[in-house]
């Protein structure tokens, strides 16, 4: 809704995705720096891995939420269908002499 920094943590999947991205970026940048001793290259690798891991974990989390929501919708529809069947069956029994 509002693109404010305070609202980022409230956005589903955002906090998790950013934390995974930060962790991966720092880990890869540190590893790259220890291996090559080139600061600029290490920073570029760290920033690129931050972006890639953040994006991938965001999309995966959103996918999981979508699958769960579809399952919940299917369960609600099935429950509604069974309640309607039971209601019809109850009224048919009541109408018989």
PDB file of N, CA and C in Angstrom:
ATOM      1  N   UNK A   1       0.836  -1.181   0.000  1.00  0.00           N
ATOM      2  CA  UNK A   1       0.000   0.000   0.000  1.00  0.00           C
ATOM      3  C   UNK A   1       0.883   1.247   0.000  1.00  0.00           C
ATOM      4  N   UNK A   2       1.504   1.522   1.135  1.00  0.00           N
ATOM      5  CA  UNK A   2       2.446   2.636   1.199  1.00  0.00           C
ATOM      6  C   UNK A   2       3.858   2.085   1.105  1.00  0.00           C
ATOM      7  N   UNK A   3       4.650   2.679   0.257  1.00  0.00           N
ATOM      8  CA  UNK A   3       6.025   2.224   0.097  1.00  0.00           C
ATOM      9  C   UNK A   3       6.926   2.930   1.104  1.00  0.00           C
ATOM     10  N   UNK A   4       6.726   2.580   2.369  1.00  0.00           N
ATOM     11  CA  UNK A   4       7.540   3.135   3.435  1.00  0.00           C
ATOM     12  C   UNK A   4       8.374   2.028   4.040  1.00  0.00           C
ATOM     13  N   UNK A   5       9.507   2.398   4.602  1.00  0.00           N
ATOM     14  CA  UNK A   5      10.414   1.419   5.187  1.00  0.00           C
ATOM     15  C   UNK A   5       9.774   0.685   6.353  1.00  0.00           C
ATOM     16  N   UNK A   6       8.888   1.357   7.098  1.00  0.00           N
ATOM     17  CA  UNK A   6       8.239   0.713   8.244  1.00  0.00           C
ATOM     18  C   UNK A   6       7.317  -0.423   7.801  1.00  0.00           C
ATOM     19  N   UNK A   7       6.765  -0.325   6.605  1.00  0.00           N
ATOM     20  CA  UNK A   7       5.814  -1.321   6.120  1.00  0.00           C
ATOM     21  C   UNK A   7       6.471  -2.539   5.495  1.00  0.00           C
ATOM     22  N   UNK A   8       7.758  -2.486   5.256  1.00  0.00           N
ATOM     23  CA  UNK A   8       8.440  -3.610   4.614  1.00  0.00           C
ATOM     24  C   UNK A   8       8.375  -4.852   5.494  1.00  0.00           C
ATOM     25  N   UNK A   9       8.588  -4.685   6.788  1.00  0.00           N
ATOM     26  CA  UNK A   9       8.576  -5.834   7.694  1.00  0.00           C
ATOM     27  C   UNK A   9       7.187  -6.437   7.816  1.00  0.00           C
ATOM     28  N   UNK A  10       6.152  -5.654   7.535  1.00  0.00           N
ATOM     29  CA  UNK A  10       4.776  -6.155   7.616  1.00  0.00           C
ATOM     30  C   UNK A  10       4.356  -6.892   6.348  1.00  0.00           C
ATOM     31  N   UNK A  11       5.080  -6.703   5.278  1.00  0.00           N
ATOM     32  CA  UNK A  11       4.757  -7.354   4.015  1.00  0.00           C
ATOM     33  C   UNK A  11       5.085  -8.838   4.107  1.00  0.00           C
ATOM     34  N   UNK A  12       4.127  -9.706   3.749  1.00  0.00           N
ATOM     35  CA  UNK A  12       4.410 -11.140   3.817  1.00  0.00           C
ATOM     36  C   UNK A  12       5.626 -11.514   2.973  1.00  0.00           C
ATOM     37  N   UNK A  13       6.498 -12.293   3.533  1.00  0.00           N
ATOM     38  CA  UNK A  13       7.694 -12.836   2.884  1.00  0.00           C
ATOM     39  C   UNK A  13       8.844 -11.838   2.750  1.00  0.00           C
ATOM     40  N   UNK A  14       8.614 -10.563   2.958  1.00  0.00           N
ATOM     41  CA  UNK A  14       9.674  -9.570   2.727  1.00  0.00           C
ATOM     42  C   UNK A  14      10.805  -9.706   3.738  1.00  0.00           C
ATOM     43  N   UNK A  15      10.466  -9.828   4.996  1.00  0.00           N
ATOM     44  CA  UNK A  15      11.502  -9.905   6.031  1.00  0.00           C
ATOM     45  C   UNK A  15      12.394 -11.117   5.817  1.00  0.00           C
ATOM     46  N   UNK A  16      11.767 -12.263   5.588  1.00  0.00           N
ATOM     47  CA  UNK A  16      12.516 -13.495   5.375  1.00  0.00           C
ATOM     48  C   UNK A  16      13.401 -13.382   4.140  1.00  0.00           C
ATOM     49  N   UNK A  17      12.859 -12.858   3.061  1.00  0.00           N
ATOM     50  CA  UNK A  17      13.624 -12.747   1.817  1.00  0.00           C
ATOM     51  C   UNK A  17      14.814 -11.810   1.990  1.00  0.00           C
ATOM     52  N   UNK A  18      14.608 -10.686   2.664  1.00  0.00           N
ATOM     53  CA  UNK A  18      15.716  -9.748   2.863  1.00  0.00           C
ATOM     54  C   UNK A  18      16.793 -10.330   3.772  1.00  0.00           C
ATOM     55  N   UNK A  19      16.388 -11.040   4.814  1.00  0.00           N
ATOM     56  CA  UNK A  19      17.384 -11.644   5.700  1.00  0.00           C
ATOM     57  C   UNK A  19      18.196 -12.717   4.982  1.00  0.00           C
ATOM     58  N   UNK A  20      17.537 -13.540   4.185  1.00  0.00           N
ATOM     59  CA  UNK A  20      18.271 -14.544   3.403  1.00  0.00           C
ATOM     60  C   UNK A  20      19.219 -13.864   2.420  1.00  0.00           C
ATOM     61  N   UNK A  21      18.749 -12.806   1.765  1.00  0.00           N
ATOM     62  CA  UNK A  21      19.585 -12.092   0.805  1.00  0.00           C
ATOM     63  C   UNK A  21      20.791 -11.446   1.462  1.00  0.00           C
ATOM     64  N   UNK A  22      20.574 -10.815   2.611  1.00  0.00           N
ATOM     65  CA  UNK A  22      21.687 -10.177   3.325  1.00  0.00           C
ATOM     66  C   UNK A  22      22.708 -11.228   3.755  1.00  0.00           C
ATOM     67  N   UNK A  23      22.230 -12.319   4.299  1.00  0.00           N
ATOM     68  CA  UNK A  23      23.140 -13.386   4.733  1.00  0.00           C
ATOM     69  C   UNK A  23      23.950 -13.951   3.579  1.00  0.00           C
ATOM     70  N   UNK A  24      23.278 -14.214   2.469  1.00  0.00           N
ATOM     71  CA  UNK A  24      23.984 -14.762   1.308  1.00  0.00           C
ATOM     72  C   UNK A  24      24.968 -13.751   0.734  1.00  0.00           C
ATOM     73  N   UNK A  25      24.563 -12.481   0.676  1.00  0.00           N
ATOM     74  CA  UNK A  25      25.447 -11.449   0.140  1.00  0.00           C
ATOM     75  C   UNK A  25      26.697 -11.268   0.975  1.00  0.00           C
ATOM     76  N   UNK A  26      26.527 -11.217   2.282  1.00  0.00           N
ATOM     77  CA  UNK A  26      27.682 -11.061   3.162  1.00  0.00           C
ATOM     78  C   UNK A  26      28.599 -12.280   3.078  1.00  0.00           C
ATOM     79  N   UNK A  27      27.993 -13.462   3.091  1.00  0.00           N
ATOM     80  CA  UNK A  27      28.797 -14.689   3.044  1.00  0.00           C
ATOM     81  C   UNK A  27      29.592 -14.783   1.740  1.00  0.00           C
ATOM     82  N   UNK A  28      28.927 -14.502   0.621  1.00  0.00           N
ATOM     83  CA  UNK A  28      29.623 -14.613  -0.659  1.00  0.00           C
ATOM     84  C   UNK A  28      30.673 -13.510  -0.819  1.00  0.00           C
ATOM     85  N   UNK A  29      30.348 -12.299  -0.379  1.00  0.00           N
ATOM     86  CA  UNK A  29      31.323 -11.212  -0.484  1.00  0.00           C
ATOM     87  C   UNK A  29      32.552 -11.499   0.372  1.00  0.00           C
ATOM     88  N   UNK A  30      32.332 -12.000   1.578  1.00  0.00           N
ATOM     89  CA  UNK A  30      33.469 -12.305   2.449  1.00  0.00           C
ATOM     90  C   UNK A  30      34.317 -13.435   1.873  1.00  0.00           C
ATOM     91  N   UNK A  31      33.662 -14.456   1.379  1.00  0.00           N
ATOM     92  CA  UNK A  31      34.380 -15.579   0.780  1.00  0.00           C
ATOM     93  C   UNK A  31      35.161 -15.128  -0.452  1.00  0.00           C
ATOM     94  N   UNK A  32      34.512 -14.329  -1.272  1.00  0.00           N
ATOM     95  CA  UNK A  32      35.169 -13.839  -2.489  1.00  0.00           C
ATOM     96  C   UNK A  32      36.372 -12.950  -2.134  1.00  0.00           C
ATOM     97  N   UNK A  33      36.211 -12.110  -1.101  1.00  0.00           N
ATOM     98  CA  UNK A  33      37.314 -11.233  -0.704  1.00  0.00           C
ATOM     99  C   UNK A  33      38.483 -12.045  -0.159  1.00  0.00           C
ATOM    100  N   UNK A  34      38.188 -13.060   0.648  1.00  0.00           N
ATOM    101  CA  UNK A  34      39.269 -13.885   1.188  1.00  0.00           C
ATOM    102  C   UNK A  34      39.990 -14.667   0.092  1.00  0.00           C
ATOM    103  N   UNK A  35      39.267 -15.008  -0.954  1.00  0.00           N
ATOM    104  CA  UNK A  35      39.875 -15.774  -2.039  1.00  0.00           C
ATOM    105  C   UNK A  35      40.676 -14.898  -2.998  1.00  0.00           C
ATOM    106  N   UNK A  36      40.179 -13.677  -3.293  1.00  0.00           N
ATOM    107  CA  UNK A  36      40.828 -12.859  -4.333  1.00  0.00           C
ATOM    108  C   UNK A  36      41.513 -11.602  -3.810  1.00  0.00           C
ATOM    109  N   UNK A  37      41.106 -11.122  -2.633  1.00  0.00           N
ATOM    110  CA  UNK A  37      41.620  -9.881  -2.039  1.00  0.00           C
ATOM    111  C   UNK A  37      41.277  -8.647  -2.885  1.00  0.00           C
ATOM    112  N   UNK A  38      40.239  -8.762  -3.710  1.00  0.00           N
ATOM    113  CA  UNK A  38      39.789  -7.614  -4.503  1.00  0.00           C
ATOM    114  C   UNK A  38      38.465  -7.117  -3.927  1.00  0.00           C
ATOM    115  N   UNK A  39      38.494  -5.944  -3.342  1.00  0.00           N
ATOM    116  CA  UNK A  39      37.344  -5.412  -2.615  1.00  0.00           C
ATOM    117  C   UNK A  39      36.182  -5.081  -3.544  1.00  0.00           C
ATOM    118  N   UNK A  40      36.426  -4.413  -4.634  1.00  0.00           N
ATOM    119  CA  UNK A  40      35.353  -4.007  -5.543  1.00  0.00           C
ATOM    120  C   UNK A  40      34.653  -5.223  -6.150  1.00  0.00           C
ATOM    121  N   UNK A  41      35.426  -6.181  -6.591  1.00  0.00           N
ATOM    122  CA  UNK A  41      34.853  -7.401  -7.161  1.00  0.00           C
ATOM    123  C   UNK A  41      34.038  -8.156  -6.103  1.00  0.00           C
ATOM    124  N   UNK A  42      34.547  -8.205  -4.882  1.00  0.00           N
ATOM    125  CA  UNK A  42      33.835  -8.889  -3.804  1.00  0.00           C
ATOM    126  C   UNK A  42      32.517  -8.193  -3.504  1.00  0.00           C
ATOM    127  N   UNK A  43      32.531  -6.876  -3.507  1.00  0.00           N
ATOM    128  CA  UNK A  43      31.303  -6.113  -3.282  1.00  0.00           C
ATOM    129  C   UNK A  43      30.278  -6.342  -4.369  1.00  0.00           C
ATOM    130  N   UNK A  44      30.745  -6.397  -5.610  1.00  0.00           N
ATOM    131  CA  UNK A  44      29.830  -6.663  -6.722  1.00  0.00           C
ATOM    132  C   UNK A  44      29.196  -8.045  -6.600  1.00  0.00           C
ATOM    133  N   UNK A  45      30.002  -9.035  -6.272  1.00  0.00           N
ATOM    134  CA  UNK A  45      29.478 -10.391  -6.093  1.00  0.00           C
ATOM    135  C   UNK A  45      28.502 -10.450  -4.921  1.00  0.00           C
ATOM    136  N   UNK A  46      28.838  -9.770  -3.838  1.00  0.00           N
ATOM    137  CA  UNK A  46      27.956  -9.754  -2.673  1.00  0.00           C
ATOM    138  C   UNK A  46      26.625  -9.098  -2.988  1.00  0.00           C
ATOM    139  N   UNK A  47      26.661  -7.966  -3.672  1.00  0.00           N
ATOM    140  CA  UNK A  47      25.423  -7.266  -4.010  1.00  0.00           C
ATOM    141  C   UNK A  47      24.586  -8.082  -4.994  1.00  0.00           C
ATOM    142  N   UNK A  48      25.235  -8.694  -5.978  1.00  0.00           N
ATOM    143  CA  UNK A  48      24.500  -9.517  -6.944  1.00  0.00           C
ATOM    144  C   UNK A  48      23.862 -10.728  -6.262  1.00  0.00           C
ATOM    145  N   UNK A  49      24.591 -11.364  -5.362  1.00  0.00           N
ATOM    146  CA  UNK A  49      24.019 -12.525  -4.668  1.00  0.00           C
ATOM    147  C   UNK A  49      22.906 -12.095  -3.720  1.00  0.00           C
ATOM    148  N   UNK A  50      23.029 -10.914  -3.096  1.00  0.00           N
ATOM    149  CA  UNK A  50      21.946 -10.383  -2.271  1.00  0.00           C
ATOM    150  C   UNK A  50      20.677 -10.250  -3.096  1.00  0.00           C
ATOM    151  N   UNK A  51      20.791  -9.636  -4.260  1.00  0.00           N
ATOM    152  CA  UNK A  51      19.617  -9.451  -5.120  1.00  0.00           C
ATOM    153  C   UNK A  51      19.020 -10.759  -5.594  1.00  0.00           C
ATOM    154  N   UNK A  52      19.878 -11.674  -6.028  1.00  0.00           N
ATOM    155  CA  UNK A  52      19.385 -12.947  -6.557  1.00  0.00           C
ATOM    156  C   UNK A  52      18.725 -13.787  -5.467  1.00  0.00           C
ATOM    157  N   UNK A  53      19.373 -13.918  -4.329  1.00  0.00           N
ATOM    158  CA  UNK A  53      18.826 -14.746  -3.253  1.00  0.00           C
ATOM    159  C   UNK A  53      17.562 -14.118  -2.687  1.00  0.00           C
ATOM    160  N   UNK A  54      17.535 -12.796  -2.545  1.00  0.00           N
ATOM    161  CA  UNK A  54      16.331 -12.126  -2.053  1.00  0.00           C
ATOM    162  C   UNK A  54      15.160 -12.367  -2.996  1.00  0.00           C
ATOM    163  N   UNK A  55      15.406 -12.203  -4.281  1.00  0.00           N
ATOM    164  CA  UNK A  55      14.338 -12.376  -5.254  1.00  0.00           C
ATOM    165  C   UNK A  55      13.843 -13.823  -5.282  1.00  0.00           C
ATOM    166  N   UNK A  56      14.763 -14.771  -5.288  1.00  0.00           N
ATOM    167  CA  UNK A  56      14.365 -16.176  -5.338  1.00  0.00           C
ATOM    168  C   UNK A  56      13.618 -16.605  -4.081  1.00  0.00           C
ATOM    169  N   UNK A  57      14.087 -16.182  -2.917  1.00  0.00           N
ATOM    170  CA  UNK A  57      13.398 -16.581  -1.692  1.00  0.00           C
ATOM    171  C   UNK A  57      12.047 -15.884  -1.579  1.00  0.00           C
ATOM    172  N   UNK A  58      11.921 -14.642  -2.063  1.00  0.00           N
ATOM    173  CA  UNK A  58      10.638 -13.942  -2.103  1.00  0.00           C
ATOM    174  C   UNK A  58       9.648 -14.712  -2.978  1.00  0.00           C
ATOM    175  N   UNK A  59      10.068 -15.068  -4.175  1.00  0.00           N
ATOM    176  CA  UNK A  59       9.176 -15.769  -5.096  1.00  0.00           C
ATOM    177  C   UNK A  59       8.782 -17.142  -4.563  1.00  0.00           C
ATOM    178  N   UNK A  60       9.722 -17.859  -3.963  1.00  0.00           N
ATOM    179  CA  UNK A  60       9.408 -19.173  -3.418  1.00  0.00           C
ATOM    180  C   UNK A  60       8.428 -19.066  -2.258  1.00  0.00           C
ATOM    181  N   UNK A  61       8.623 -18.085  -1.390  1.00  0.00           N
ATOM    182  CA  UNK A  61       7.706 -17.878  -0.269  1.00  0.00           C
ATOM    183  C   UNK A  61       6.319 -17.513  -0.778  1.00  0.00           C
ATOM    184  N   UNK A  62       6.243 -16.632  -1.755  1.00  0.00           N
ATOM    185  CA  UNK A  62       4.937 -16.252  -2.319  1.00  0.00           C
ATOM    186  C   UNK A  62       4.258 -17.451  -2.976  1.00  0.00           C
ATOM    187  N   UNK A  63       5.037 -18.290  -3.642  1.00  0.00           N
ATOM    188  CA  UNK A  63       4.488 -19.499  -4.265  1.00  0.00           C
ATOM    189  C   UNK A  63       3.899 -20.421  -3.197  1.00  0.00           C
ATOM    190  N   UNK A  64       4.636 -20.620  -2.101  1.00  0.00           N
ATOM    191  CA  UNK A  64       4.140 -21.473  -1.020  1.00  0.00           C
ATOM    192  C   UNK A  64       2.861 -20.901  -0.424  1.00  0.00           C
ATOM    193  N   UNK A  65       2.802 -19.600  -0.226  1.00  0.00           N
ATOM    194  CA  UNK A  65       1.591 -18.979   0.311  1.00  0.00           C
ATOM    195  C   UNK A  65       0.420 -19.150  -0.645  1.00  0.00           C
ATOM    196  N   UNK A  66       0.668 -19.042  -1.946  1.00  0.00           N
ATOM    197  CA  UNK A  66      -0.392 -19.199  -2.932  1.00  0.00           C
ATOM    198  C   UNK A  66      -0.934 -20.629  -2.933  1.00  0.00           C
ATOM    199  N   UNK A  67      -0.048 -21.621  -2.822  1.00  0.00           N
ATOM    200  CA  UNK A  67      -0.468 -23.019  -2.785  1.00  0.00           C
ATOM    201  C   UNK A  67      -1.325 -23.288  -1.550  1.00  0.00           C
ATOM    202  N   UNK A  68      -0.890 -22.777  -0.399  1.00  0.00           N
ATOM    203  CA  UNK A  68      -1.656 -22.968   0.834  1.00  0.00           C
ATOM    204  C   UNK A  68      -3.016 -22.289   0.719  1.00  0.00           C
ATOM    205  N   UNK A  69      -3.057 -21.081   0.147  1.00  0.00           N
ATOM    206  CA  UNK A  69      -4.335 -20.375  -0.007  1.00  0.00           C
ATOM    207  C   UNK A  69      -5.275 -21.134  -0.933  1.00  0.00           C
ATOM    208  N   UNK A  70      -4.754 -21.709  -2.007  1.00  0.00           N
ATOM    209  CA  UNK A  70      -5.586 -22.504  -2.914  1.00  0.00           C
ATOM    210  C   UNK A  70      -6.130 -23.741  -2.209  1.00  0.00           C
ATOM    211  N   UNK A  71      -5.318 -24.380  -1.363  1.00  0.00           N
ATOM    212  CA  UNK A  71      -5.783 -25.540  -0.603  1.00  0.00           C
ATOM    213  C   UNK A  71      -6.872 -25.137   0.386  1.00  0.00           C
ATOM    214  N   UNK A  72      -6.693 -24.005   1.052  1.00  0.00           N
ATOM    215  CA  UNK A  72      -7.714 -23.531   1.984  1.00  0.00           C
ATOM    216  C   UNK A  72      -9.014 -23.194   1.260  1.00  0.00           C
ATOM    217  N   UNK A  73      -8.914 -22.582   0.089  1.00  0.00           N
ATOM    218  CA  UNK A  73     -10.115 -22.273  -0.692  1.00  0.00           C
ATOM    219  C   UNK A  73     -10.831 -23.542  -1.117  1.00  0.00           C
ATOM    220  N   UNK A  74     -10.074 -24.561  -1.535  1.00  0.00           N
ATOM    221  CA  UNK A  74     -10.678 -25.829  -1.934  1.00  0.00           C
ATOM    222  C   UNK A  74     -11.355 -26.508  -0.745  1.00  0.00           C
ATOM    223  N   UNK A  75     -10.732 -26.452   0.426  1.00  0.00           N
ATOM    224  CA  UNK A  75     -11.336 -27.048   1.625  1.00  0.00           C
ATOM    225  C   UNK A  75     -12.619 -26.315   2.006  1.00  0.00           C
ATOM    226  N   UNK A  76     -12.608 -24.992   1.905  1.00  0.00           N
ATOM    227  CA  UNK A  76     -13.805 -24.210   2.228  1.00  0.00           C
ATOM    228  C   UNK A  76     -14.935 -24.524   1.251  1.00  0.00           C
ATOM    229  N   UNK A  77     -14.615 -24.645  -0.024  1.00  0.00           N
ATOM    230  CA  UNK A  77     -15.643 -24.976  -1.017  1.00  0.00           C
ATOM    231  C   UNK A  77     -16.213 -26.366  -0.771  1.00  0.00           C
ATOM    232  N   UNK A  78     -15.367 -27.321  -0.437  1.00  0.00           N
ATOM    233  CA  UNK A  78     -15.827 -28.687  -0.153  1.00  0.00           C
ATOM    234  C   UNK A  78     -16.702 -28.718   1.098  1.00  0.00           C
ATOM    235  N   UNK A  79     -16.311 -27.981   2.118  1.00  0.00           N
ATOM    236  CA  UNK A  79     -17.111 -27.915   3.340  1.00  0.00           C
ATOM    237  C   UNK A  79     -18.472 -27.292   3.049  1.00  0.00           C
ATOM    238  N   UNK A  80     -18.479 -26.225   2.274  1.00  0.00           N
ATOM    239  CA  UNK A  80     -19.735 -25.579   1.907  1.00  0.00           C
ATOM    240  C   UNK A  80     -20.630 -26.531   1.109  1.00  0.00           C
ATOM    241  N   UNK A  81     -20.027 -27.270   0.189  1.00  0.00           N
ATOM    242  CA  UNK A  81     -20.800 -28.217  -0.621  1.00  0.00           C
ATOM    243  C   UNK A  81     -21.420 -29.298   0.254  1.00  0.00           C
ATOM    244  N   UNK A  82     -20.665 -29.834   1.204  1.00  0.00           N
ATOM    245  CA  UNK A  82     -21.181 -30.883   2.091  1.00  0.00           C
ATOM    246  C   UNK A  82     -22.275 -30.353   3.007  1.00  0.00           C
ATOM    247  N   UNK A  83     -22.114 -29.121   3.491  1.00  0.00           N
ATOM    248  CA  UNK A  83     -23.160 -28.530   4.327  1.00  0.00           C
ATOM    249  C   UNK A  83     -24.455 -28.355   3.550  1.00  0.00           C
ATOM    250  N   UNK A  84     -24.340 -27.929   2.302  1.00  0.00           N
ATOM    251  CA  UNK A  84     -25.529 -27.789   1.457  1.00  0.00           C
ATOM    252  C   UNK A  84     -26.192 -29.141   1.205  1.00  0.00           C
ATOM    253  N   UNK A  85     -25.389 -30.181   0.981  1.00  0.00           N
ATOM    254  CA  UNK A  85     -25.943 -31.525   0.794  1.00  0.00           C
ATOM    255  C   UNK A  85     -26.676 -31.982   2.047  1.00  0.00           C
ATOM    256  N   UNK A  86     -26.063 -31.795   3.208  1.00  0.00           N
ATOM    257  CA  UNK A  86     -26.689 -32.185   4.467  1.00  0.00           C
ATOM    258  C   UNK A  86     -27.963 -31.390   4.714  1.00  0.00           C
ATOM    259  N   UNK A  87     -27.965 -30.124   4.389  1.00  0.00           N
ATOM    260  CA  UNK A  87     -29.144 -29.282   4.579  1.00  0.00           C
ATOM    261  C   UNK A  87     -30.278 -29.753   3.682  1.00  0.00           C
ATOM    262  N   UNK A  88     -29.964 -30.071   2.416  1.00  0.00           N
ATOM    263  CA  UNK A  88     -30.990 -30.568   1.493  1.00  0.00           C
ATOM    264  C   UNK A  88     -31.522 -31.922   1.947  1.00  0.00           C
ATOM    265  N   UNK A  89     -30.612 -32.777   2.396  1.00  0.00           N
ATOM    266  CA  UNK A  89     -31.035 -34.099   2.859  1.00  0.00           C
ATOM    267  C   UNK A  89     -31.915 -33.962   4.097  1.00  0.00           C
ATOM    268  N   UNK A  90     -31.620 -33.037   4.976  1.00  0.00           N
ATOM    269  CA  UNK A  90     -32.425 -32.824   6.178  1.00  0.00           C
ATOM    270  C   UNK A  90     -33.806 -32.297   5.853  1.00  0.00           C
ATOM    271  N   UNK A  91     -33.910 -31.395   4.882  1.00  0.00           N
ATOM    272  CA  UNK A  91     -35.221 -30.869   4.520  1.00  0.00           C
ATOM    273  C   UNK A  91     -36.045 -31.901   3.780  1.00  0.00           C
ATOM    274  N   UNK A  92     -35.413 -32.771   3.009  1.00  0.00           N
ATOM    275  CA  UNK A  92     -36.146 -33.843   2.318  1.00  0.00           C
ATOM    276  C   UNK A  92     -36.708 -34.840   3.309  1.00  0.00           C
ATOM    277  N   UNK A  93     -35.949 -35.178   4.348  1.00  0.00           N
ATOM    278  CA  UNK A  93     -36.426 -36.103   5.388  1.00  0.00           C
ATOM    279  C   UNK A  93     -37.596 -35.480   6.156  1.00  0.00           C
ATOM    280  N   UNK A  94     -37.521 -34.185   6.404  1.00  0.00           N
ATOM    281  CA  UNK A  94     -38.566 -33.514   7.162  1.00  0.00           C
ATOM    282  C   UNK A  94     -39.863 -33.445   6.355  1.00  0.00           C
ATOM    283  N   UNK A  95     -39.789 -33.395   5.024  1.00  0.00           N
ATOM    284  CA  UNK A  95     -40.978 -33.300   4.188  1.00  0.00           C
ATOM    285  C   UNK A  95     -41.675 -34.635   4.044  1.00  0.00           C
ATOM    286  N   UNK A  96     -41.003 -35.737   4.244  1.00  0.00           N
ATOM    287  CA  UNK A  96     -41.627 -37.065   4.120  1.00  0.00           C
ATOM    288  C   UNK A  96     -42.540 -37.322   5.330  1.00  0.00           C
ATOM    289  N   UNK A  97     -43.725 -37.959   5.061  1.00  0.00           N
ATOM    290  CA  UNK A  97     -44.641 -38.261   6.196  1.00  0.00           C
ATOM    291  C   UNK A  97     -44.205 -39.435   7.016  1.00  0.00           C
TER     292      UNK A  97
END
